[in-house]
XYZ file of C-alpha atoms in Angstrom:
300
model
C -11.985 13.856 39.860
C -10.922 10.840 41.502
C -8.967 8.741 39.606
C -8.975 5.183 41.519
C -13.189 5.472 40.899
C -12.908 5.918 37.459
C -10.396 3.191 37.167
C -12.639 0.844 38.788
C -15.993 1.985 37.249
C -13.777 1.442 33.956
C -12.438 -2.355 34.969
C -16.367 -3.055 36.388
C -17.883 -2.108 33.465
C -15.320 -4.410 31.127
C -16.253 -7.103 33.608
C -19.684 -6.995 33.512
C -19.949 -6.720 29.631
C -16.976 -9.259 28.970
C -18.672 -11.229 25.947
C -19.436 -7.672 24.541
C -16.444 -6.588 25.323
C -14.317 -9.396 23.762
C -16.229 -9.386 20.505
C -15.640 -5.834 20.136
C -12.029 -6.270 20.625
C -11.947 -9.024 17.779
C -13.800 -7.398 15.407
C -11.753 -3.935 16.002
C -8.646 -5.559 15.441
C -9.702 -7.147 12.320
C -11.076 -4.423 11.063
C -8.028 -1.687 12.233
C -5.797 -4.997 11.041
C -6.990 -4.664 7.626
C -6.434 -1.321 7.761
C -2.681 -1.722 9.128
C -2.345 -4.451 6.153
C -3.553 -1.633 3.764
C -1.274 0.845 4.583
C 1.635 -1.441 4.614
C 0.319 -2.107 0.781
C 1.047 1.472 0.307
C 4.285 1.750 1.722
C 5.423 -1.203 -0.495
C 3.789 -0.463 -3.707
C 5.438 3.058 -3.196
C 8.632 1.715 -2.021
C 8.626 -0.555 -4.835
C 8.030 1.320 -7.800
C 10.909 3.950 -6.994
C 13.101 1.129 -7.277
C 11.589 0.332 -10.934
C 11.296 4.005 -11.785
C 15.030 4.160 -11.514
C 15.606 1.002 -13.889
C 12.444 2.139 -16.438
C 14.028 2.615 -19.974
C 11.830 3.375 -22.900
C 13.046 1.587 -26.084
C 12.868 3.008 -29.867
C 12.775 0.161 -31.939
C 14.170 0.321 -35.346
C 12.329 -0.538 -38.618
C 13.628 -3.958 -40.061
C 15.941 -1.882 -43.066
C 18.124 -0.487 -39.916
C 18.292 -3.365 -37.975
C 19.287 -5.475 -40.905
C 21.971 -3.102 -42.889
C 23.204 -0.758 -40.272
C 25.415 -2.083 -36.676
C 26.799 0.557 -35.659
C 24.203 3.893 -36.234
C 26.535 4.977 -39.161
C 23.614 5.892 -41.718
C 21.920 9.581 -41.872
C 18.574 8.491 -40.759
C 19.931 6.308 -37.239
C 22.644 9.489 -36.921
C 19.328 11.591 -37.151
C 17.754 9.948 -34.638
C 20.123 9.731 -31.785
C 21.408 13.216 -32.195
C 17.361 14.537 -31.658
C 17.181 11.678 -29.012
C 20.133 13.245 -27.385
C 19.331 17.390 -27.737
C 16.029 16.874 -25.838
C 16.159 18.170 -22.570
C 14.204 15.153 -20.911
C 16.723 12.520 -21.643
C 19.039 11.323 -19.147
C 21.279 9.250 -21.516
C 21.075 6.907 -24.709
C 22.317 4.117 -26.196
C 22.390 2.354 -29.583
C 21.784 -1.577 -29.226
C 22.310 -3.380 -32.883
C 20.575 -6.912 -33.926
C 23.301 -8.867 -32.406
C 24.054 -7.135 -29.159
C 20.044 -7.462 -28.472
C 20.111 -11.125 -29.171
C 22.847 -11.911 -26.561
C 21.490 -9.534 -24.183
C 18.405 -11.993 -24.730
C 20.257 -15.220 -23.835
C 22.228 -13.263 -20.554
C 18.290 -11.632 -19.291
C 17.298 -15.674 -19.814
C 19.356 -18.214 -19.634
C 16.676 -20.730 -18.474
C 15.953 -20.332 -22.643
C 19.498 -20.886 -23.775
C 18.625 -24.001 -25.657
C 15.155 -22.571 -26.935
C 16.988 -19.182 -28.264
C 18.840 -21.571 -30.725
C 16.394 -22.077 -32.564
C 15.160 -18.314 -32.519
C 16.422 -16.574 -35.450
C 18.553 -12.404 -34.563
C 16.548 -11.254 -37.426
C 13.745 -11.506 -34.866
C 15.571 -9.187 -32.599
C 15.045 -5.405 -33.721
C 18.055 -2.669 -33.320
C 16.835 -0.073 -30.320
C 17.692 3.050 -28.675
C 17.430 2.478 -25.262
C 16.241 5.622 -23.372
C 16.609 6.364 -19.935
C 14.299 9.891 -19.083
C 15.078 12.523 -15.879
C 11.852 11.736 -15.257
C 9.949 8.385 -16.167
C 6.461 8.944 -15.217
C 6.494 11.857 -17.746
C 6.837 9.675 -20.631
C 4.171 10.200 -23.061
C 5.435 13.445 -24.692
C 8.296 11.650 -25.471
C 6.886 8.721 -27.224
C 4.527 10.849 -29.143
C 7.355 12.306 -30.193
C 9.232 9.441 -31.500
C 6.350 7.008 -32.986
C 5.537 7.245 -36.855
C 8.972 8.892 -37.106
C 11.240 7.102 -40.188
C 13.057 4.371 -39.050
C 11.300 3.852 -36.240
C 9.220 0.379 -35.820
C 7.461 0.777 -32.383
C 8.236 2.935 -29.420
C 7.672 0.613 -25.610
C 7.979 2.110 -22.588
C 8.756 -0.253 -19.453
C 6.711 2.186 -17.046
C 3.209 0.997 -18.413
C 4.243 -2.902 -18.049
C 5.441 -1.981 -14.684
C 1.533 0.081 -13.594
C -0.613 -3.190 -15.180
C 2.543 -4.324 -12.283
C 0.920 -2.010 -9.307
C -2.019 -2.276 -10.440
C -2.415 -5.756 -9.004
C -0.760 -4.461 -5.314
C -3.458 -1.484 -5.852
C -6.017 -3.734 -6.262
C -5.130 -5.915 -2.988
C -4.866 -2.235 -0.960
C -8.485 -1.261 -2.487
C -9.668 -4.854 -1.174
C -7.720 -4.818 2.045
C -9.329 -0.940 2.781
C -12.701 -2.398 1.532
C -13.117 -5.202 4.226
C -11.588 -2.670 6.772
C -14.875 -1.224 6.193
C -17.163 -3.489 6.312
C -15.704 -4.643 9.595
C -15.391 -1.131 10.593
C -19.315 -0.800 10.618
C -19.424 -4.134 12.899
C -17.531 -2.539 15.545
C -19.245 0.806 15.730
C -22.506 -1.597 16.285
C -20.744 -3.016 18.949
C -19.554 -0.617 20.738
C -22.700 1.407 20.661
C -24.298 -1.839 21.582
C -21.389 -2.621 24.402
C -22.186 1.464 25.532
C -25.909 1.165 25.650
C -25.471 -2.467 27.782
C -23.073 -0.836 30.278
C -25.248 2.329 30.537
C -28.426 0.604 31.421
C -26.897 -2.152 33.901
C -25.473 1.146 35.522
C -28.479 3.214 35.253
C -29.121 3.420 39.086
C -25.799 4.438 40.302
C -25.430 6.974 37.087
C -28.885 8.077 38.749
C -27.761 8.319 42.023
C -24.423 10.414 41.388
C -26.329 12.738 39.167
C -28.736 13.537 41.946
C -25.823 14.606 44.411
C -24.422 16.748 41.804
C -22.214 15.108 39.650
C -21.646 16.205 36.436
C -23.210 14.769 33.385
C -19.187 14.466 31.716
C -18.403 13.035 34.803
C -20.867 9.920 35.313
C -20.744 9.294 30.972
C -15.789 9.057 30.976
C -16.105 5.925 32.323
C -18.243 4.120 29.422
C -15.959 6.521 26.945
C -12.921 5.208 28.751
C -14.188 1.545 28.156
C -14.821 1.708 24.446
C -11.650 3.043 24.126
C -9.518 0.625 25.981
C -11.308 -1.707 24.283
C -10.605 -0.818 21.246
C -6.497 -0.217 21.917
C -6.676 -3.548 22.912
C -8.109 -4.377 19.410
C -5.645 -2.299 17.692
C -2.414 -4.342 19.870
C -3.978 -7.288 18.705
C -3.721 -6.212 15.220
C -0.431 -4.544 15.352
C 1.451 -7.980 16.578
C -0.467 -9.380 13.550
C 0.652 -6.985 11.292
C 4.568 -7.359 13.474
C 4.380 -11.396 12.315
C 2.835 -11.175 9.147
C 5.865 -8.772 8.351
C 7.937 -11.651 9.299
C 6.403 -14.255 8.518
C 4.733 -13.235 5.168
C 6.340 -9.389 3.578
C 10.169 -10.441 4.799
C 9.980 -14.530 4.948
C 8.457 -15.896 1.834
C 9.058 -12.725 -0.081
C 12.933 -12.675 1.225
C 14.568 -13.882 -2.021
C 13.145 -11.097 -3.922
C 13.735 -8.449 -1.442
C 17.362 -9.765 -1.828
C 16.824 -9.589 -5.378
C 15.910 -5.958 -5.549
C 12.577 -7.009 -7.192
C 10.337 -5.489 -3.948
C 11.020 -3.206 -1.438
C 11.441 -4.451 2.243
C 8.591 -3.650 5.039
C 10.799 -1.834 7.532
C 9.883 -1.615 11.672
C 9.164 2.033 10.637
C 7.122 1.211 8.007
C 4.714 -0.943 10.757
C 5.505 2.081 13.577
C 4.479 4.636 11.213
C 1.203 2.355 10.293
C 0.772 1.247 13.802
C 0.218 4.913 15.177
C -2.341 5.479 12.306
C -4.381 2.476 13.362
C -4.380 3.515 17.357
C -5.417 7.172 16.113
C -8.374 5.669 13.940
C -9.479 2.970 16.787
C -9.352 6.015 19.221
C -11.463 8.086 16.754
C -13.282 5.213 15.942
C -14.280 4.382 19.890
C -14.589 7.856 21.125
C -17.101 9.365 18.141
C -19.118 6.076 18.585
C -19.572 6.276 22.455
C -19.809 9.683 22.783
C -23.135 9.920 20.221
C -24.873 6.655 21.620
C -24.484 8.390 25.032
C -25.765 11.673 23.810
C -29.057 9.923 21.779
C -29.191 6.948 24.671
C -28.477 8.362 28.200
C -30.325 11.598 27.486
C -33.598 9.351 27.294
């Protein structure tokens, strides 16, 4: 096979079919973009949470009788408590938090409220075991365990405030892979479209090489070869968007609560990693698409 031919049959046919060719590349790279975005949605929400999972407590909260009369866990039924808190084999470790100590733990967490928590009353502010588990997705057996039992007000687990959390990041991924779609079917159009163009402006010469014996694989790479490049060109495009919305967007405006530990950073890898599923899907993508419209179109 001669190479410099199919290179220029390849640069030709791009030619030829520029308008095509450009509004292929566009709509690939939004569509492999959104794609890209979703995946980097992943990589934070997952990123993210493992940094929560390893703060999640789950707080007992004490019934108002505790709280009020007992400071330091001295009585039977708080002694009770902690020591089957403590013997189950889930817990990682325990500790006892009395009316007082959770009312200035209150004014430290928020200190934008100092002057509002003087006018809240402690008695508002329960006694609490605070709970941290081996394992904090597996927390329901352990609250099961735990709520209705004497002494204890309410059981509240940080892991389900922090889902409704991811739920929200889910909900952008589910939107981001949704569009991705959408888009997705616009550039299979066009590049079928874009293949059946370039195969009928090229219908004589495909006719001619057939008739001295070239091979049908042969005279059909070169409009394969063009969807594809077309279509890495749309996924570059969208991997430098993805490269500036990382930081612009994920590492600039969100920077203070990176810094914070609130969110897990995007890392290079993260976009790499991301960047080498979206040229595998726009290949896939390019190659399936051209390869059936020249079986169902060339063949008639």
């Amino acid at each position: 096979m001669r190479f410099g031919f199919l290179f220029n049959e390849v640069l030709t046919g791009l030619r030829r079919n520029v308008t095509m060719t450009v509004a292929m590349i566009i709509t690939t790279a939004i569509a492999i973009g959104l794609f890209g975005g979703g995946l980097l949605v992943i990589s934070l929400a997952k990123n993210s949470k493992a940094i929560y999972l390893d703060r999640v407590e789950t707080q007992i909260f004490l019934t108002e009788d505790l709280s009020a009369g007992d400071t330091s866990c001295s009585s039977d039924i708080c002694k009770g408590l902690r020591d089957e808190i403590e013997k189950r084999s889930d817990v990682k470790s325990v500790r006892f938090v009395n009316r007082d100590d959770a009312y200035a733990d209150a004014e430290k967490r928020l200190p934008q409220f100092k002057d509002l928590m003087k006018d809240v009353s402690k008695d508002a502010f329960p006694a609490s075991f605070i709970v941290k588990l081996k394992e904090p997705e597996k927390h329901a057996d352990f609250d099961e365990a735990f709520v209705g039992t004497p002494g204890v007000k309410s059981v509240l687990n940080q892991k389900d405030l922090i889902d409704r959390l991811f739920a929200v990041l889910n909900s952008l991924r589910d939107a981001a892979f949704m569009i991705a779609l959408i888009q997705a079917v616009g550039a299979v159009l066009l590049i079928a479209n874009m293949v059946q163009v370039a195969a009928y402006t090229r219908r004589t010469e495909v006719g001619i090489m057939r008739l001295v014996g070239a091979t049908r694989w042969y005279t059909q790479l070169p409009f394969l070869l063009e969807a594809v490049i077309a279509a890495l060109t749309g996924v570059a495009l969208a991997v430098i968007g993805l490269i500036v919305a990382r930081v612009t967007i994920l590492n600039g405006a969100l920077q203070q609560f990176i810094q914070a530990n609130l969110i897990a950073p995007i890392t290079y890898g993260d976009v790499f990693l991301a960047a080498i599923q979206m040229a595998a899907l726009g290949i896939l993508l390019a190659g399936v698409t051209a390869y059936a419209t020249l079986r169902l179109y060339v063949r008639r």
